[in-house]
Coordinates of C-alpha atoms in Angstrom, one line a residue:
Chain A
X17 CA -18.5 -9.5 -11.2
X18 CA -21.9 -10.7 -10.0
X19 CA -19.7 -12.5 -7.2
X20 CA -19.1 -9.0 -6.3
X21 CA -22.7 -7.6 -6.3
X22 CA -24.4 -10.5 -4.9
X23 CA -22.5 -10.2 -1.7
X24 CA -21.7 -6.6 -1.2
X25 CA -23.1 -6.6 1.9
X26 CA -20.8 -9.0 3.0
X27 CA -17.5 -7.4 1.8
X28 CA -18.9 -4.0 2.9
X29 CA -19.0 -5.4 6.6
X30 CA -15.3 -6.6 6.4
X31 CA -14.3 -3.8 4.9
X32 CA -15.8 -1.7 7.5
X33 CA -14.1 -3.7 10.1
X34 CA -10.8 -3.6 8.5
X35 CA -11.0 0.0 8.7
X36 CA -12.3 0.1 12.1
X37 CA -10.0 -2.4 12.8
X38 CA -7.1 0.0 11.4
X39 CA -8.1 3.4 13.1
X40 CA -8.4 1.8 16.2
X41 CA -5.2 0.5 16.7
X42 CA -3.1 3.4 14.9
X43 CA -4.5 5.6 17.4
X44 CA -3.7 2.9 19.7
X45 CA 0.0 2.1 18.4
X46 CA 0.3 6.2 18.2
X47 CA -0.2 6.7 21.8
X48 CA 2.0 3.6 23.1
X49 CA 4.6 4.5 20.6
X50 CA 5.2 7.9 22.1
X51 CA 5.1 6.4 25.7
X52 CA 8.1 4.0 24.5
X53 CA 9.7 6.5 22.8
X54 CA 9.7 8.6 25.9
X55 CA 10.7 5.5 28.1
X56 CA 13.5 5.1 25.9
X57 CA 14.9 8.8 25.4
X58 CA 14.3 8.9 30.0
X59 CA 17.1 10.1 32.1
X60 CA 15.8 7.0 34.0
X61 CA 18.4 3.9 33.4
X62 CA 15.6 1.7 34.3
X63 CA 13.1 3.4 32.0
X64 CA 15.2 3.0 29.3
X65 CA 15.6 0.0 30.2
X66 CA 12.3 -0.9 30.2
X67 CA 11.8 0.9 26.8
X68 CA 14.3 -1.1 24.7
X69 CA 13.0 -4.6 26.0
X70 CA 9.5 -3.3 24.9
X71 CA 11.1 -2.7 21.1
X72 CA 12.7 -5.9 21.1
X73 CA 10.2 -8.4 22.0
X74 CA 7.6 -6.8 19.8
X75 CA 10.0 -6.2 16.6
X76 CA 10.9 -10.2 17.1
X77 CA 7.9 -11.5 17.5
X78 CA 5.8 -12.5 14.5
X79 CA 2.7 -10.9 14.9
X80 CA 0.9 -13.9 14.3
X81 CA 2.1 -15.6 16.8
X82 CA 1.3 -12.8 19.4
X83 CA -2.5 -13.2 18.5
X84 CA -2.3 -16.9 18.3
X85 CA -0.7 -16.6 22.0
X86 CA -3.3 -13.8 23.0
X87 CA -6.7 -15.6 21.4
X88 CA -6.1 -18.3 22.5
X89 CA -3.4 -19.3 24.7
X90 CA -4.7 -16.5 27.3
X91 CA -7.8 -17.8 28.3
X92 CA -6.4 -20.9 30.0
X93 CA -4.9 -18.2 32.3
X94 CA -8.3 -16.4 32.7
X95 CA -7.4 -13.2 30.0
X96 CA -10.7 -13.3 27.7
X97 CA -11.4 -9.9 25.8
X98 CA -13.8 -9.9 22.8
X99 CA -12.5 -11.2 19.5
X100 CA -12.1 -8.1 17.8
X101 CA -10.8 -6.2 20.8
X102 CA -8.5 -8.7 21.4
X103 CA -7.0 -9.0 17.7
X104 CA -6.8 -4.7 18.2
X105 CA -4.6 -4.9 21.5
X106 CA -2.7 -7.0 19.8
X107 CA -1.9 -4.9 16.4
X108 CA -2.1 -1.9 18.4
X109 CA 1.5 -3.7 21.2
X110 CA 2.7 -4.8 18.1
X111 CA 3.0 -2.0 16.1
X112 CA 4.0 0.1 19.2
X113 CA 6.9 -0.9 18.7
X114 CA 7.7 0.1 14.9
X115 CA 5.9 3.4 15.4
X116 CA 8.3 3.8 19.2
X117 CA 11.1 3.3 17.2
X118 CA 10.5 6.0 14.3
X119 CA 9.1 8.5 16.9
X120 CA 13.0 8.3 18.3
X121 CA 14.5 8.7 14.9
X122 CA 12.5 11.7 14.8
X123 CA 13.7 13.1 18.1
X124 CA 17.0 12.7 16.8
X125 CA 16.8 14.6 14.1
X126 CA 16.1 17.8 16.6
X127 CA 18.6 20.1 16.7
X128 CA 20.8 19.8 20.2
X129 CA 20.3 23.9 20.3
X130 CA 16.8 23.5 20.6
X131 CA 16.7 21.1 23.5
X132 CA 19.4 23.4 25.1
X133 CA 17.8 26.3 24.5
X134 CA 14.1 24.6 26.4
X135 CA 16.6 24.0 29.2
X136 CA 18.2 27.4 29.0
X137 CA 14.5 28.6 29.5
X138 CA 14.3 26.5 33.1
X139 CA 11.4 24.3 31.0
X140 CA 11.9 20.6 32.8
X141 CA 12.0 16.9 30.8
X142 CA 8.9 16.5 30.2
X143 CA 7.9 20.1 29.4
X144 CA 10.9 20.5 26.7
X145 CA 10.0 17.3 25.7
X146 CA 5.7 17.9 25.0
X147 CA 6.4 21.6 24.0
X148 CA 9.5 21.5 22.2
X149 CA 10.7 18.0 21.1
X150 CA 8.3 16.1 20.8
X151 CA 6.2 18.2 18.4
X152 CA 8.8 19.1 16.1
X153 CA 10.3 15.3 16.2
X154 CA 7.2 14.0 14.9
X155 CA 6.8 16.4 12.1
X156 CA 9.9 15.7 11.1
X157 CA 9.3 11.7 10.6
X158 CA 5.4 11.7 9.0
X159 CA 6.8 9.8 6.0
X160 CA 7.8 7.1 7.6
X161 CA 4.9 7.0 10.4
X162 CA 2.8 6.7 7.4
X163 CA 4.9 3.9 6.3
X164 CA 4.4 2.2 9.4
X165 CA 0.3 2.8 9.3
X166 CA 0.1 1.0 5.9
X167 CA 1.8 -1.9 7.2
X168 CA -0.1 -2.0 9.9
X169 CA -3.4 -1.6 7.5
X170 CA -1.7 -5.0 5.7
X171 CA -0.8 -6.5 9.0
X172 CA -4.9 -6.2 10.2
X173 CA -5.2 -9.2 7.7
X174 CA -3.8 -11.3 10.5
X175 CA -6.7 -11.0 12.5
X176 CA -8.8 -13.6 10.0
X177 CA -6.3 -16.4 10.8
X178 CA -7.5 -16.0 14.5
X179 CA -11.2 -16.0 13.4
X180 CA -12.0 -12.0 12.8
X181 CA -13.5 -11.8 9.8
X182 CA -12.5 -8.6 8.3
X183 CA -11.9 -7.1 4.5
X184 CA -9.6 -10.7 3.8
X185 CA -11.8 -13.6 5.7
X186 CA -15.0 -11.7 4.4
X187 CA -13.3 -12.5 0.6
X188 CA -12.2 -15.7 1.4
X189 CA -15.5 -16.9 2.8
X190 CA -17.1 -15.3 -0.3
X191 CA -15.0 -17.3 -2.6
X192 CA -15.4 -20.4 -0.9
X193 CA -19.1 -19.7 -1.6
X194 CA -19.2 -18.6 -5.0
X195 CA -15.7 -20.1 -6.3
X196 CA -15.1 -16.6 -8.2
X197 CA -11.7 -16.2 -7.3
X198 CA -10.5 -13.4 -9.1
X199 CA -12.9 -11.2 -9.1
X200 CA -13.6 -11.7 -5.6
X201 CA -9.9 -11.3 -4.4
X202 CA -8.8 -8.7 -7.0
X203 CA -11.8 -6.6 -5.3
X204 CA -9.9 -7.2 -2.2
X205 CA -6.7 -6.2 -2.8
X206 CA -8.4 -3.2 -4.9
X207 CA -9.6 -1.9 -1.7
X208 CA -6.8 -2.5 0.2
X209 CA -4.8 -0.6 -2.6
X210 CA -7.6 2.1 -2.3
X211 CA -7.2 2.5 1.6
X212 CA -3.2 2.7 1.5
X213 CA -3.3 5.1 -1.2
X214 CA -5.9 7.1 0.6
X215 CA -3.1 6.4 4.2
X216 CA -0.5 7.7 1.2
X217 CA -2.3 10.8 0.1
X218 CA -3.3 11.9 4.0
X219 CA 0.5 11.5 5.3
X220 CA 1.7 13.2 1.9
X221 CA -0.7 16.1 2.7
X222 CA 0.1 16.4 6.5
X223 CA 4.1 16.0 5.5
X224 CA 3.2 19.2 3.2
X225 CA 1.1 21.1 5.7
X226 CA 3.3 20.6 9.0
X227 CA 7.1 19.8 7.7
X228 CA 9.9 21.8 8.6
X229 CA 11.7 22.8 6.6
X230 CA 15.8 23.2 8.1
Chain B
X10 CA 25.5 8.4 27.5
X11 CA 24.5 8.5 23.6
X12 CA 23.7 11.4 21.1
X13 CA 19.5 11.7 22.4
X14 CA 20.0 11.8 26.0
X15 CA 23.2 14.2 25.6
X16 CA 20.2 16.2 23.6
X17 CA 17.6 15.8 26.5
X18 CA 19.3 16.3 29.4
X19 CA 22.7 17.3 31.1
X20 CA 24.4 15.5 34.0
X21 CA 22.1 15.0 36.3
X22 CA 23.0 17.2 40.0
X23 CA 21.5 16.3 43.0
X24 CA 18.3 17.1 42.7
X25 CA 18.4 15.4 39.8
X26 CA 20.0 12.0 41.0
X27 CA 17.3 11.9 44.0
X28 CA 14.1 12.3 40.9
X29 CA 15.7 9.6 39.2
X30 CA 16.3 7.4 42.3
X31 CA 12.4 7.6 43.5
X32 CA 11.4 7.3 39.2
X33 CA 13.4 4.0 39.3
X34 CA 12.2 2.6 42.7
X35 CA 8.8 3.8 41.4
X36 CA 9.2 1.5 37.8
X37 CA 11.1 -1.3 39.5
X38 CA 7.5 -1.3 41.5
X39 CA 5.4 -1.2 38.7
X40 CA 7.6 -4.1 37.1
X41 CA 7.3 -6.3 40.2
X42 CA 3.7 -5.8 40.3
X43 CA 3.3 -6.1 36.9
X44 CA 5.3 -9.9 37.3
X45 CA 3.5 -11.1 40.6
X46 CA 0.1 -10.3 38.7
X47 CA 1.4 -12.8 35.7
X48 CA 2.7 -15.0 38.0
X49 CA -0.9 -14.9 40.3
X50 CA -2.8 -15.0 36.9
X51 CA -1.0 -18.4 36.3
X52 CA -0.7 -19.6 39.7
X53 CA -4.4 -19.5 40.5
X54 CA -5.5 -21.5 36.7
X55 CA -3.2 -24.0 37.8
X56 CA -0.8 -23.5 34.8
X57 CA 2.4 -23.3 36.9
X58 CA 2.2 -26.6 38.0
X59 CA 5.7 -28.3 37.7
X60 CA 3.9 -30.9 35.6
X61 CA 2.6 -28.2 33.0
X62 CA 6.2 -27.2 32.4
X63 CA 8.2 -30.4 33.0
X64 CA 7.4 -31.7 29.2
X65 CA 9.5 -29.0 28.2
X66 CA 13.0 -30.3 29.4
X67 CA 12.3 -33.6 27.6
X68 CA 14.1 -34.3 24.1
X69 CA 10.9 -35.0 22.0
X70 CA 9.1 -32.1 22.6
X71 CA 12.4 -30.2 22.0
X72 CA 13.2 -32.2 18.8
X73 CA 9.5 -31.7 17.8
X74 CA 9.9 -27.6 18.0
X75 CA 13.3 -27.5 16.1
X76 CA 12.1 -29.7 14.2
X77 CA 9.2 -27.0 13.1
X78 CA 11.8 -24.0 13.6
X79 CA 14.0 -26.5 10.9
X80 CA 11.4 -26.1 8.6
X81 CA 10.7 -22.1 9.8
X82 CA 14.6 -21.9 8.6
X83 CA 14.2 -23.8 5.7
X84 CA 11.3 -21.2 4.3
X85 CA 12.9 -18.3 5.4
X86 CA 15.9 -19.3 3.6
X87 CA 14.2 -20.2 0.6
X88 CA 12.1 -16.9 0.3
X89 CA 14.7 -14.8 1.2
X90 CA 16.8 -16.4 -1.5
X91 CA 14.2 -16.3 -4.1
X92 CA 13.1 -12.8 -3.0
X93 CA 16.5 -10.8 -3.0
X94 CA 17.1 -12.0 -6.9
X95 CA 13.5 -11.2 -7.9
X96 CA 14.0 -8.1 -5.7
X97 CA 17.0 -7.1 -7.4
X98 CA 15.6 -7.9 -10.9
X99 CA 12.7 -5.1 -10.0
X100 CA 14.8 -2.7 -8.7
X101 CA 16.7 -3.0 -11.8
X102 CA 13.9 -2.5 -13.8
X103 CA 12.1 0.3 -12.0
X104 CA 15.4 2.5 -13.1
X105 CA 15.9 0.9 -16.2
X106 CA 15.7 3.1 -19.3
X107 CA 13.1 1.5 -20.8
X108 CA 9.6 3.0 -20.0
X109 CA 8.1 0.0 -20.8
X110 CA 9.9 -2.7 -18.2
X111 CA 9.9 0.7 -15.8
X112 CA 6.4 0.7 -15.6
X113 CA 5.7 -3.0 -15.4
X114 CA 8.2 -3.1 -12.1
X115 CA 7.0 -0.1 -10.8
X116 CA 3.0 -1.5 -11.0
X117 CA 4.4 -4.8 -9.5
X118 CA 6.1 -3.4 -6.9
X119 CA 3.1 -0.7 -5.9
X120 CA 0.2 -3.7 -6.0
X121 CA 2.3 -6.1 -3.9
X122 CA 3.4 -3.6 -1.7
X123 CA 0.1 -2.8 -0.6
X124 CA -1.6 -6.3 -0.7
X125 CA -1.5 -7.9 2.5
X126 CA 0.4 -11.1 2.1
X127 CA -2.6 -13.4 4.3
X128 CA -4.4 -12.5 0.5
X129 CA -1.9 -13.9 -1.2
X130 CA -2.2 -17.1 0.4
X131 CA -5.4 -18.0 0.4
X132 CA -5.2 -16.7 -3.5
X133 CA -2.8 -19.7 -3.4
X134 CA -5.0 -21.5 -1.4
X135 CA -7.8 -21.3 -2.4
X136 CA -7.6 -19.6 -6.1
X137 CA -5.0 -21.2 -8.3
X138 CA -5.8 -24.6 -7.4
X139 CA -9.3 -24.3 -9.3
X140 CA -7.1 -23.3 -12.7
X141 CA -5.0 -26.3 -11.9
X142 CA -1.6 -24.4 -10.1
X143 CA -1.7 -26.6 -7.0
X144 CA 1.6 -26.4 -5.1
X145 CA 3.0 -28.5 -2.8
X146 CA 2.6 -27.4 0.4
X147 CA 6.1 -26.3 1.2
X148 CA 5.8 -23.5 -1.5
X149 CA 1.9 -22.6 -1.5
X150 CA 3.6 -21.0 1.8
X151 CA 6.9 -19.8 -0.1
X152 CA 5.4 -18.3 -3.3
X153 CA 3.3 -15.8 -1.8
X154 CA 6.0 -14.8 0.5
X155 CA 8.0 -14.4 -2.5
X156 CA 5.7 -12.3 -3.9
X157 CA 5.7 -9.8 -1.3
X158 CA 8.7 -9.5 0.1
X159 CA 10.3 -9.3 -3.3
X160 CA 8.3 -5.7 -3.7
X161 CA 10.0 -4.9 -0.1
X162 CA 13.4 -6.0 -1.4
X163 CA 12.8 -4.1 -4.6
X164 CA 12.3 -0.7 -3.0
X165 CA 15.3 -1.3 -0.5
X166 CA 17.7 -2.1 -3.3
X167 CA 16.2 1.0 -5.6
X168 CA 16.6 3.4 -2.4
X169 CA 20.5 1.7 -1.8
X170 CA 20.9 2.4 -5.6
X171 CA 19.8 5.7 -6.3
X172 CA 21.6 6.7 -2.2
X173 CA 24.5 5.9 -4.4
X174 CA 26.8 9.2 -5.3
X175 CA 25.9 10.2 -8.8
X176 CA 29.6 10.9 -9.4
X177 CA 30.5 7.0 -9.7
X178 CA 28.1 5.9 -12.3
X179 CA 29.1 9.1 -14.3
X180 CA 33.0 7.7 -13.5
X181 CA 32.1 4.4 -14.9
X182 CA 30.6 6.2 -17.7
X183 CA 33.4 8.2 -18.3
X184 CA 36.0 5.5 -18.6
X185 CA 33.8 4.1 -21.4
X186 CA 32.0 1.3 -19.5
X187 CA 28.0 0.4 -20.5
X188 CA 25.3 1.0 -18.6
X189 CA 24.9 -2.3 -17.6
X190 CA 28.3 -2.9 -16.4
X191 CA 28.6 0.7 -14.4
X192 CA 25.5 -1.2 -12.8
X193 CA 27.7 -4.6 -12.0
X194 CA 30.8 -2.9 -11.5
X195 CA 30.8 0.1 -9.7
X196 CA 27.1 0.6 -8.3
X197 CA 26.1 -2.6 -7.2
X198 CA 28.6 -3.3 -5.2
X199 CA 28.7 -0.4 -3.3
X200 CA 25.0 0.0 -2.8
X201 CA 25.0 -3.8 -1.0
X202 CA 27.6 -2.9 1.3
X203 CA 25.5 0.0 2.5
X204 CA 22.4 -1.9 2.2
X205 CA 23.6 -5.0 4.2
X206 CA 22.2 -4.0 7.6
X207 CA 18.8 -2.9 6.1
X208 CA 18.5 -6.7 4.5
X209 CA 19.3 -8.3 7.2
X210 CA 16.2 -6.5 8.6
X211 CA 14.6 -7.2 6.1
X212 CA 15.4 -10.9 6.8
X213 CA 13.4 -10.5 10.2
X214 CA 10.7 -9.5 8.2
X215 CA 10.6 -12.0 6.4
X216 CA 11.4 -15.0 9.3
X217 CA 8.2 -13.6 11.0
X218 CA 6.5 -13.7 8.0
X219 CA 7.0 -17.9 8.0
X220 CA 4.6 -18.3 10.9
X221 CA 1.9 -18.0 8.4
X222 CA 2.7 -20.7 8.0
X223 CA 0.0 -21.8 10.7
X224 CA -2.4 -20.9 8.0
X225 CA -1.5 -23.3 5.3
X226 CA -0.6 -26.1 7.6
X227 CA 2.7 -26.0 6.5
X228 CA 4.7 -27.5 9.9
X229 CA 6.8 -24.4 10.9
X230 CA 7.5 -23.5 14.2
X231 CA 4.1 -21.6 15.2
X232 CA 1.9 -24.6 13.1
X233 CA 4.1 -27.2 15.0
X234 CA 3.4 -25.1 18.2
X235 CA -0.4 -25.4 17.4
X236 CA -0.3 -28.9 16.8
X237 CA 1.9 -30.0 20.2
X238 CA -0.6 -28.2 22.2
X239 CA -3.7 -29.5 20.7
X240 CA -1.4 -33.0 21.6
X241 CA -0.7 -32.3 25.3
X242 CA -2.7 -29.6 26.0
X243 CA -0.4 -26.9 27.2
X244 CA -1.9 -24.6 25.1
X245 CA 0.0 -21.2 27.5
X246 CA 3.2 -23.1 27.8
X247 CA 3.5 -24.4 24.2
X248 CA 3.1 -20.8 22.7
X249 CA 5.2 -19.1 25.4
X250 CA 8.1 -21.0 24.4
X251 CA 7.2 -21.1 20.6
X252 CA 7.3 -16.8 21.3
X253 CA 10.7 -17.4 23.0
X254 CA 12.6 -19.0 20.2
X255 CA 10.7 -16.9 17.8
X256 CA 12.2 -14.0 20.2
X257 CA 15.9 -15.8 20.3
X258 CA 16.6 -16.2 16.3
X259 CA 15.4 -12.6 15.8
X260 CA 16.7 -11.1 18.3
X261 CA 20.2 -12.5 17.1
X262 CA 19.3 -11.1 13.3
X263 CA 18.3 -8.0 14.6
X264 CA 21.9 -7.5 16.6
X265 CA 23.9 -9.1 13.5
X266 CA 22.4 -6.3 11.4
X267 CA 23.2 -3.3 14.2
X268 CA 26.8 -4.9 14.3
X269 CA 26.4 -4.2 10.4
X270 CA 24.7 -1.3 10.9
X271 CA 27.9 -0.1 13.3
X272 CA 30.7 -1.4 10.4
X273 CA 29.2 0.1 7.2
X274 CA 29.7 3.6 9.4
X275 CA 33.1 3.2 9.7
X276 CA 33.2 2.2 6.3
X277 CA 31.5 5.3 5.0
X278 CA 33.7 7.8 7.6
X279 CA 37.1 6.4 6.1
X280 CA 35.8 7.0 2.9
X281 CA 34.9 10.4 3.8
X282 CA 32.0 10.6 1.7
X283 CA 29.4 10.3 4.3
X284 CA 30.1 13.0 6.9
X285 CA 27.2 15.2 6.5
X286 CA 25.3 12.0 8.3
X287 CA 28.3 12.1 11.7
X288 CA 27.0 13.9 14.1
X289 CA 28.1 17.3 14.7
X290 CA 31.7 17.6 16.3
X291 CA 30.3 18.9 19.6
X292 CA 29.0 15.5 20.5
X293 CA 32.0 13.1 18.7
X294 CA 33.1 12.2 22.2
X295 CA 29.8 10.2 22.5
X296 CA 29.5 8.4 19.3
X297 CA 31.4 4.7 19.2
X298 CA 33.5 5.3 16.2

């Protein structure tokens, strides 16, 4: 326990930037998502196109490697960004991808008569598609957004292996100090138990507050 | 034309057509311009020099990388082995009737579910070495991979299990068979041939999940990457073709499990149990069945 205590300062800071390091790129991941989804779901060929090879690269990539290849492969070429910017740009491409694809099982799930009707109404593409699709599409798949938001909680980890040192690194370097393993890494994975629950109990009370129910 | 675009727009007329021409012209640009800005980004670091790339059409620095994807394989194989039974055992005991192993599977699944793996390993690392559990190096990468990917495979065999129509364990039941064998006999199977597409997912997963491999110093592909370009100092090149075979293997998972994916629906529409999921009749010209 005194592990703990003695360096809660240090923890604190990388559980801070775990969070950080979390809100950051879901917002991130949220926006790009919707961008593929729409690429994907364009009357475009091209787009579309464009759309799936973004889904497949970044759903067969291990995401490990993508930061290994960003940190520090890109700076031969001249790319440098700050290291925790960097490691976000990353998640946040990565998990584009995951959050792209259950954006479109969402759209799916509205009814054809709905987007008929927005046409019906002269409403074009993109208009049926902000007012009408797209809002009920991702009420309809919060679940599994939320899903995809704890993984990508799990998946900040990565960022220690290229030298951010978040909730994971901070524990690890704490260990390596104090040689306390479990308490120092069951705190860990306490908080990162605490911060998906809390993911859990915010999707579970959005799913409740903005589901529809057909 | 599939089911979404058939729900987003209709034919396109003229008007239409001439929209979608300039939008294509207009994202063929962007592409393009996109490309030459890579290609000027490496041009002008001098990383497209023929001599940067050359090393990889020689046979050792090939042999070297399958060497490392060999070993990639070899863990993937070895956790997805080890995790699918372990898997299976939780799943089994999540809707067991005993409270008791219930709640044990249920905690393990919940706590490894939301522990990020990297943890795991450097518990392996650097934890269970001090009370004397010092693997070889080949499994300090396996066992924590094991560890949590069996919770993933847990939940995708409970979800296949309980997807299952209630009236076939209450069949089995009925014709005087045990739990344990309505499980075996009649559940089981059916629930893995629905599940098969979502494990060979899972098996991406789980591939990408190897490359942590680089964190242990266990030779996979992305530690074998790693160590070539710290050797000849193509650090760009090195990881862009590590990312490419990374991208091939998956890739070909990911299409073997939509080919799945494609079967088991035929499967399920002969059987006729599954029609609520077909589409609705107005668009069955469009689906491929």
């Amino acid at each position: 326990m005194e592990a703990l205590t003695a360096h809660l300062s240090q923890l604190g800071h990388g559980l801070v930037t775990t969070v950080e390091l979390t809100v950051v790129t879901t917002v991130g991941a949220m926006l790009l998502g919707i961008v593929v989804a729409t690429l994907r779901i364009a009357p475009v060929p091209l787009l579309r196109a464009i759309g799936t090879a973004y889904v497949e690269v970044f759903q067969n990539l291990p995401l490990l490697a993508l930061l290994v290849l960003f940190v520090f492969a890109l700076p031969t070429i001249g790319i440098t960004f700050p290291l925790f910017t960097s490691a976000a740009i990353v998640i946040a491409v990565y998990e584009g991808a995951y959050l792209a694809e259950a954006i479109r099982a969402g759209i799916n799930t509205v009814g054809v008569g709905q987007a008929e009707a927005a046409r019906a109404i002269g409403l074009t593409f993109g208009q049926s598609l902000r007012h009408v699709i797209l809002p009920q599409g991702l009420r309809a798949v919060i679940q599994p957004i939320g899903n995809i938001c704890i993984a990508l909680l799990m998946n900040t980890s990565l960022a220690a292996a290229v030298g951010v040192v978040e909730l994971t690194q901070a524990a690890n370097n704490v260990n390596l100090v104090e040689a306390q393993p479990i308490a120092v890494f069951t705190g860990a994975g306490l908080a990162y138990m605490l911060l998906a629950l809390i993911i859990g109990q915010v999707t579970g009370l959005l799913e409740r507050r903005l589901a529809i129910v057909r | 034309m599939n089911k979404t675009q058939q729900i987003l727009f209709d034919e396109p007329g003229p008007r239409a057509q001439r929209r979608i021409r300039i939008a294509t012209v207009l994202g063929a640009i962007l592409l393009v311009g996109a490309l030459v800005a890579a290609v000027y980004q490496f041009a002008s670091h001098g990383e497209l020099a023929a001599a940067r790339w050359e090393p990889f059409t020689t046979w050792p620095i090939w042999r070297y990388l399958l060497n490392g994807l060999w070993a990639t394989l070899r863990a993937a194989a070895a956790t997805a082995v080890l995790s699918a039974a372990l898997g299976l055992l939780l799943a089994l005991g999540r809707l067991s009737t005993h409270r008791p192993l219930r709640w044990l599977a249920g905690a393990y699944v919940e706590i490894f579910r939301t522990v990020p793996t990297l943890l795991l390993i450097y518990v392996t690392l650097f934890a269970l070495p001090q009370y004397g559990l010092n693997f070889p190096l080949f499994w300090k990468l396996v066992v924590p991979l094991v560890v949590s990917n069996s919770a993933a495979f847990a939940e995708i065999f409970r979800s296949g299990i309980l997807a299952l129509d209630r009236g076939q364990t209450e069949a089995g039941l009925a014709i005087g068979l045990r739990r344990g064998q309505v499980m075996a006999l009649v559940v089981l199977p059916q629930a893995l041939l629905q599940l098969a597409p979502s494990l060979v997912s899972q098996l991406v997963g789980l591939l990408k999940d190897t490359s942590l491999g680089f964190v242990v110093s266990y030779t996979e592909l992305l530690y074998s990457g790693q160590v070539l370009a710290s050797y000849t100092h193509l650090l760009i090149q090195t990881f862009l073709v590590v990312a490419l075979i990374y991208l091939v293997v998956n890739a070909s998972l990911s299409k073997f499990a939509r080919v799945l994916q494609a079967r088991n629906g035929r499967f399920g529409g002969r059987r006729g149990r599954r029609t609520a999921e077909l589409p609705p009749p107005l668009l069955e010209g469009n689906t491929p069945r």
